[in-house]
mmCIF file of C-alpha atoms in Angstrom:
data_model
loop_
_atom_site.group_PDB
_atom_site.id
_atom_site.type_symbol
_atom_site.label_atom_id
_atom_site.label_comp_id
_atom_site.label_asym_id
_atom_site.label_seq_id
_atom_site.Cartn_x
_atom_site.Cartn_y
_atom_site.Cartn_z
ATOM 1 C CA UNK A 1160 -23.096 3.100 -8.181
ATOM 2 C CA UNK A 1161 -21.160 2.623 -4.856
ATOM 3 C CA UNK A 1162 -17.451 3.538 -5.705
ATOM 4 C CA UNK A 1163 -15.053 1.180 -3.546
ATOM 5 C CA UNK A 1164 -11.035 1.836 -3.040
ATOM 6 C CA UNK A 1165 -8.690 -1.153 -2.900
ATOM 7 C CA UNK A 1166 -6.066 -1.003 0.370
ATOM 8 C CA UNK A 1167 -2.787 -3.067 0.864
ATOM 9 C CA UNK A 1168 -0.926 -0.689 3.085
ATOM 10 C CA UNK A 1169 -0.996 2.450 4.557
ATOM 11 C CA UNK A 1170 -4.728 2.723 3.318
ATOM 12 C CA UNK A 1171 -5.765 -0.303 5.681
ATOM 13 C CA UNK A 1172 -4.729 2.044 8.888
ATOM 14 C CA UNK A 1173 -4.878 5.869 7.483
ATOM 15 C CA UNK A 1174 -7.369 6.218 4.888
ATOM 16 C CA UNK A 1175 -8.172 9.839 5.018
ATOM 17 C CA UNK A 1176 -12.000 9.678 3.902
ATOM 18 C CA UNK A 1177 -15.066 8.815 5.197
ATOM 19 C CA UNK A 1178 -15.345 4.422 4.469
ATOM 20 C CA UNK A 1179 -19.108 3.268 4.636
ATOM 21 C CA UNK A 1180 -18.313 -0.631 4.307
ATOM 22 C CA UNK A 1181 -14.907 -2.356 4.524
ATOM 23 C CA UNK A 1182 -14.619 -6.581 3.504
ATOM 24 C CA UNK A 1183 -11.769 -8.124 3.239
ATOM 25 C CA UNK A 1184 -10.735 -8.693 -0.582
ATOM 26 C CA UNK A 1185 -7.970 -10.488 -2.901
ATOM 27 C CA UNK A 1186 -6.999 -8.424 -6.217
ATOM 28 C CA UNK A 1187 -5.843 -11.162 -8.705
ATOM 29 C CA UNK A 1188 -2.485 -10.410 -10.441
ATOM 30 C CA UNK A 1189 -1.181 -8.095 -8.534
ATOM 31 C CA UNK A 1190 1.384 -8.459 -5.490
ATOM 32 C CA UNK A 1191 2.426 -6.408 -2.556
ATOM 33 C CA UNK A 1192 5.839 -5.602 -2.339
ATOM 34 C CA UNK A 1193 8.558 -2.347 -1.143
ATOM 35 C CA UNK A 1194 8.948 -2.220 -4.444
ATOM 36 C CA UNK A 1195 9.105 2.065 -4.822
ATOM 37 C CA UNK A 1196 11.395 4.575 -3.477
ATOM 38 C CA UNK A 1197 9.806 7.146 -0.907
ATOM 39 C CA UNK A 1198 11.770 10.593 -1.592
ATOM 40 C CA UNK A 1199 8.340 12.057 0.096
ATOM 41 C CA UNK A 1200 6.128 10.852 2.510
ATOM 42 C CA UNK A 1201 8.687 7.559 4.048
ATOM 43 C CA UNK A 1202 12.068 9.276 3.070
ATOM 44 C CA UNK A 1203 13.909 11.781 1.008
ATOM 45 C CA UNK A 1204 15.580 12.227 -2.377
ATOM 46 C CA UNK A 1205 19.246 12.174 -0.130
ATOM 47 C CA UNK A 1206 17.633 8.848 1.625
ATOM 48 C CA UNK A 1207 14.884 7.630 0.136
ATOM 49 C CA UNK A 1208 12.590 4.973 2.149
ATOM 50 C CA UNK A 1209 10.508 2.504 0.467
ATOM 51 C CA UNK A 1210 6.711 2.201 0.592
ATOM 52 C CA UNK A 1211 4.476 -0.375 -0.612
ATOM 53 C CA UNK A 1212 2.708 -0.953 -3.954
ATOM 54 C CA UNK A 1213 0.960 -3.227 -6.197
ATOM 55 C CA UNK A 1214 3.002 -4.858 -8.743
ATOM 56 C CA UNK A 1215 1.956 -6.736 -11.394
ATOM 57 C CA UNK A 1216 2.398 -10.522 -11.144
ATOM 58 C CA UNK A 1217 0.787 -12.879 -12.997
ATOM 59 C CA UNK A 1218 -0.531 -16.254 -11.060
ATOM 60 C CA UNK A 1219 -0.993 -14.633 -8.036
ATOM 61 C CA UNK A 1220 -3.010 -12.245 -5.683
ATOM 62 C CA UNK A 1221 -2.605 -9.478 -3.087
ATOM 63 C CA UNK A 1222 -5.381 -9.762 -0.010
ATOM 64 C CA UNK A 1223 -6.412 -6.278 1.443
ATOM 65 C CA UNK A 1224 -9.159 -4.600 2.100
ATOM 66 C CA UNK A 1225 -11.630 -3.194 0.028
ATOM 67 C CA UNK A 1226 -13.280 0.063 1.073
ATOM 68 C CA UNK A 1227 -16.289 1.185 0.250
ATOM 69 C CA UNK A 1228 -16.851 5.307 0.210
ATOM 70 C CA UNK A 1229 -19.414 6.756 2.414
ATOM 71 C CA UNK A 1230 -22.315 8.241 -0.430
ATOM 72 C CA UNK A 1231 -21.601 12.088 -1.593
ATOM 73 C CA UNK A 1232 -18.136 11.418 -0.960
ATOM 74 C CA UNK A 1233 -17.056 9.830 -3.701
ATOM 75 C CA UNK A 1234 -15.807 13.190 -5.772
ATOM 76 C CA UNK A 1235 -13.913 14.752 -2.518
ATOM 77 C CA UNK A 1236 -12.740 11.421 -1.929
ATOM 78 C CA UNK A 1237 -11.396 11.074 -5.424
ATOM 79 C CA UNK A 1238 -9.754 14.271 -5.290
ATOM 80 C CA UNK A 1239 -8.088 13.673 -2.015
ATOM 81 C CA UNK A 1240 -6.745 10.055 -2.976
ATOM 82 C CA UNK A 1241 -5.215 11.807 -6.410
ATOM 83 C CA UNK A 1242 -3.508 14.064 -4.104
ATOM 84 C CA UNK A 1243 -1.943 11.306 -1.889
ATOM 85 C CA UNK A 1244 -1.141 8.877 -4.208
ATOM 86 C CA UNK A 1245 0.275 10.604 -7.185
ATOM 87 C CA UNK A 1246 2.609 13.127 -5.456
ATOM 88 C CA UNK A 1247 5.216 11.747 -8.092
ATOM 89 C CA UNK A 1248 3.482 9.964 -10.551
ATOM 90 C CA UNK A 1249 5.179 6.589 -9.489
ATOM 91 C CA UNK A 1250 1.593 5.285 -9.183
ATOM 92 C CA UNK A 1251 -1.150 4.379 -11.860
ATOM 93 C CA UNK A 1252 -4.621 4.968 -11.175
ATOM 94 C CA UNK A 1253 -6.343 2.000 -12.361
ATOM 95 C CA UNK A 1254 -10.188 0.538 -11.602
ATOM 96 C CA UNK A 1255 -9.698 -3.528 -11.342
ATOM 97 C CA UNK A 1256 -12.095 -5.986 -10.435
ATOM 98 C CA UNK A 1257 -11.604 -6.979 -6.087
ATOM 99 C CA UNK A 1258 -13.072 -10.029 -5.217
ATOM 100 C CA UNK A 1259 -14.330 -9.768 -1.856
ATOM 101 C CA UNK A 1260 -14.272 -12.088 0.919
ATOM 102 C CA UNK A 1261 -18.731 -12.619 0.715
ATOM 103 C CA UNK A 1262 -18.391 -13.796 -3.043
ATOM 104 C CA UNK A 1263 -19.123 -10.483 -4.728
ATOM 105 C CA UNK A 1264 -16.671 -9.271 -6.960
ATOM 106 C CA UNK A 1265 -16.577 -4.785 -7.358
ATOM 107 C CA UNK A 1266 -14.841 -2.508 -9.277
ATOM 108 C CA UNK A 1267 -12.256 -0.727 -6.935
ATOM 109 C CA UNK A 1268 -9.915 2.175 -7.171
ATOM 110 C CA UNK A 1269 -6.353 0.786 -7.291
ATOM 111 C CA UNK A 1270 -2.801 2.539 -7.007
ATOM 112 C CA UNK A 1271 -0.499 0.457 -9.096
ATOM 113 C CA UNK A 1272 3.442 0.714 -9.529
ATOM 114 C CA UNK A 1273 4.764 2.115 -12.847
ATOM 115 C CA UNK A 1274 7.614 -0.474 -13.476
ATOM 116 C CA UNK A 1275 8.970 2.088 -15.873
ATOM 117 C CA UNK A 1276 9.147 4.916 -12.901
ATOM 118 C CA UNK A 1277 12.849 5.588 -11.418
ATOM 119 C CA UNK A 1278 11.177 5.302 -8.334
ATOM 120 C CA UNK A 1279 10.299 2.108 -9.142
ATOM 121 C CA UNK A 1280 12.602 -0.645 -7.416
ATOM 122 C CA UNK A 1281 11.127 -4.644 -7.528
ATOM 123 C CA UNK A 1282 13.137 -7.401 -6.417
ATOM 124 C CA UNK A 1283 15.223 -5.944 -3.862
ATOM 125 C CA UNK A 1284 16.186 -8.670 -1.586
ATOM 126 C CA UNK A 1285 14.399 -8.478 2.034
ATOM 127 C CA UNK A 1286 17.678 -7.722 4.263
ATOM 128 C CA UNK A 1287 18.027 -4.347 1.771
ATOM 129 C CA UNK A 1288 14.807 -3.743 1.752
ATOM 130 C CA UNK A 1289 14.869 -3.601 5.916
ATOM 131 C CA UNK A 1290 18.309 -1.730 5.805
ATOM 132 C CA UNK A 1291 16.798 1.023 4.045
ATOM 133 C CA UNK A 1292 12.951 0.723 6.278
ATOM 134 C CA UNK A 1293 14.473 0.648 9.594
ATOM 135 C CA UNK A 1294 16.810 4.520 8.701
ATOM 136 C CA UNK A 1295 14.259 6.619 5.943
ATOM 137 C CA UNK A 1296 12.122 9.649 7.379
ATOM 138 C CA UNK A 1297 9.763 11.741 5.065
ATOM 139 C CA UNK A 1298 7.611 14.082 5.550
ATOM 140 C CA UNK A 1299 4.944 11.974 6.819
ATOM 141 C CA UNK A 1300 6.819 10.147 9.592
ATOM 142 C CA UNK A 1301 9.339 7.237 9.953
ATOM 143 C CA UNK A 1302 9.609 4.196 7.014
ATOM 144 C CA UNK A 1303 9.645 1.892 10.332
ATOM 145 C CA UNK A 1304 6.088 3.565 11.213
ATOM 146 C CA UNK A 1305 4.565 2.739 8.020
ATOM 147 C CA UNK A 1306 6.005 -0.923 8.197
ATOM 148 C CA UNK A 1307 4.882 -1.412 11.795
ATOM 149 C CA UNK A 1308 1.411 -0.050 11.575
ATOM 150 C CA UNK A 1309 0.950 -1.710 7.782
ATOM 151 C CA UNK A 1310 2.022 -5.324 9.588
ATOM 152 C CA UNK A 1311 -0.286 -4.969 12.728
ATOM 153 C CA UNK A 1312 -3.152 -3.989 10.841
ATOM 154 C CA UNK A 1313 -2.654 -6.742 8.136
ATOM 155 C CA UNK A 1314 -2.392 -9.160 11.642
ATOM 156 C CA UNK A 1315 -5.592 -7.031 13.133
ATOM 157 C CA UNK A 1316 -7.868 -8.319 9.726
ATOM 158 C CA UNK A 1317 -6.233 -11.966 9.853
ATOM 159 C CA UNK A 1318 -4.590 -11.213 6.489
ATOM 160 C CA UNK A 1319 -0.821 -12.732 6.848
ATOM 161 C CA UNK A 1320 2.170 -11.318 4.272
ATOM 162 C CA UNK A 1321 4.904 -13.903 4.965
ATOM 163 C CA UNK A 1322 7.675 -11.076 3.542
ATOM 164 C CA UNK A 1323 6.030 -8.254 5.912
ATOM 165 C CA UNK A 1324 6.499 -10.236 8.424
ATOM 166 C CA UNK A 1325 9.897 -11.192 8.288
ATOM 167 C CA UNK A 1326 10.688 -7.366 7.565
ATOM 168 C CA UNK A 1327 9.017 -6.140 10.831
ATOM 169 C CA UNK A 1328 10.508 -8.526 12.832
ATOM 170 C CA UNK A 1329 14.196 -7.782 11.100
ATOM 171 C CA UNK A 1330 13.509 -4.193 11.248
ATOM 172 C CA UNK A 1331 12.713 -4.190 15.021
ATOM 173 C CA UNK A 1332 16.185 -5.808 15.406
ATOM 174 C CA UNK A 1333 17.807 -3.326 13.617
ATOM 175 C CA UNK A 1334 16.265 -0.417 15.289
ATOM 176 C CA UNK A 1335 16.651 -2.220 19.089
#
């Protein structure tokens, strides 16, 4: 049984494992937001950045991509993914139906947001969220990087996020 990984952000440009088939794909009750703190990869516990996740919303969708793991992967891959995603527990591993773009529906590895997480931050309005984007640095770069490349790759699949991209162009203003 192919084992397929559900992307929304930082997953759509920086996987990390080996993808044998990617197809476009909408994951039903869920929706993208900066709705958790970064104190590690996209900022710090002094300034923490925000980074994307899945939160549940009922009547609507989040489009992504849905990736399918090269074969013999899928335990490495696993293993790696664990390591990425639940640094601080914030996420919960969950497998959820992805219906993809060519009418099949899979079973997909999803990182969802534990609303009950202090990192956990939903319904920030967008001009806070890209005050807080457009100054946090973690360990694995700039928060503007991982709204900049998350945007252009969204834009690269023909997927458009109405609230990313208002927040990449504020964010480029604020950081001109």
């Amino acid at each position: 049984m192919a084992m397929w990984v559900f992307g929304y952000g930082s997953l759509l440009w920086k996987p990390g494992f080996d993808v044998a088939e990617s197809v476009i794909g909408r994951l039903p009750g869920y929706a993208r937001s900066f709705c958790m703190r970064s104190i590690h990869h996209r900022g710090s516990v002094e300034r923490p950045g925000l980074v994307l996740a899945l939160d549940a919303d009922t009547g609507t969708a989040c489009d992504g991509m849905a990736l399918r793991v090269a074969p013999g992967t899928e335990e490495a891959t696993l293993a790696y993914l664990r390591e990425r995603e639940l640094v601080s527990s914030a996420y919960v591993e969950k497998t959820l139906d992805v219906q993809l773009e060519d009418g099949r529906t899979v079973a997909a590895l999803v990182y969802v947001i534990d609303a009950e997480h202090d990192q956990y931050c939903g319904g920030l309005p967008l001009e806070e969220q890209a005050q807080i984007i457009s100054g946090a640095v973690g360990g694995m770069g700039p928060n503007t990087e991982y709204l900049f490349n998350t945007a252009a790759h969204l834009s690269q699949i023909g997927l458009h996020d109405p609230s990313l991209a208002w927040l990449h162009d504020r964010v480029k203003t604020l950081c001109a």
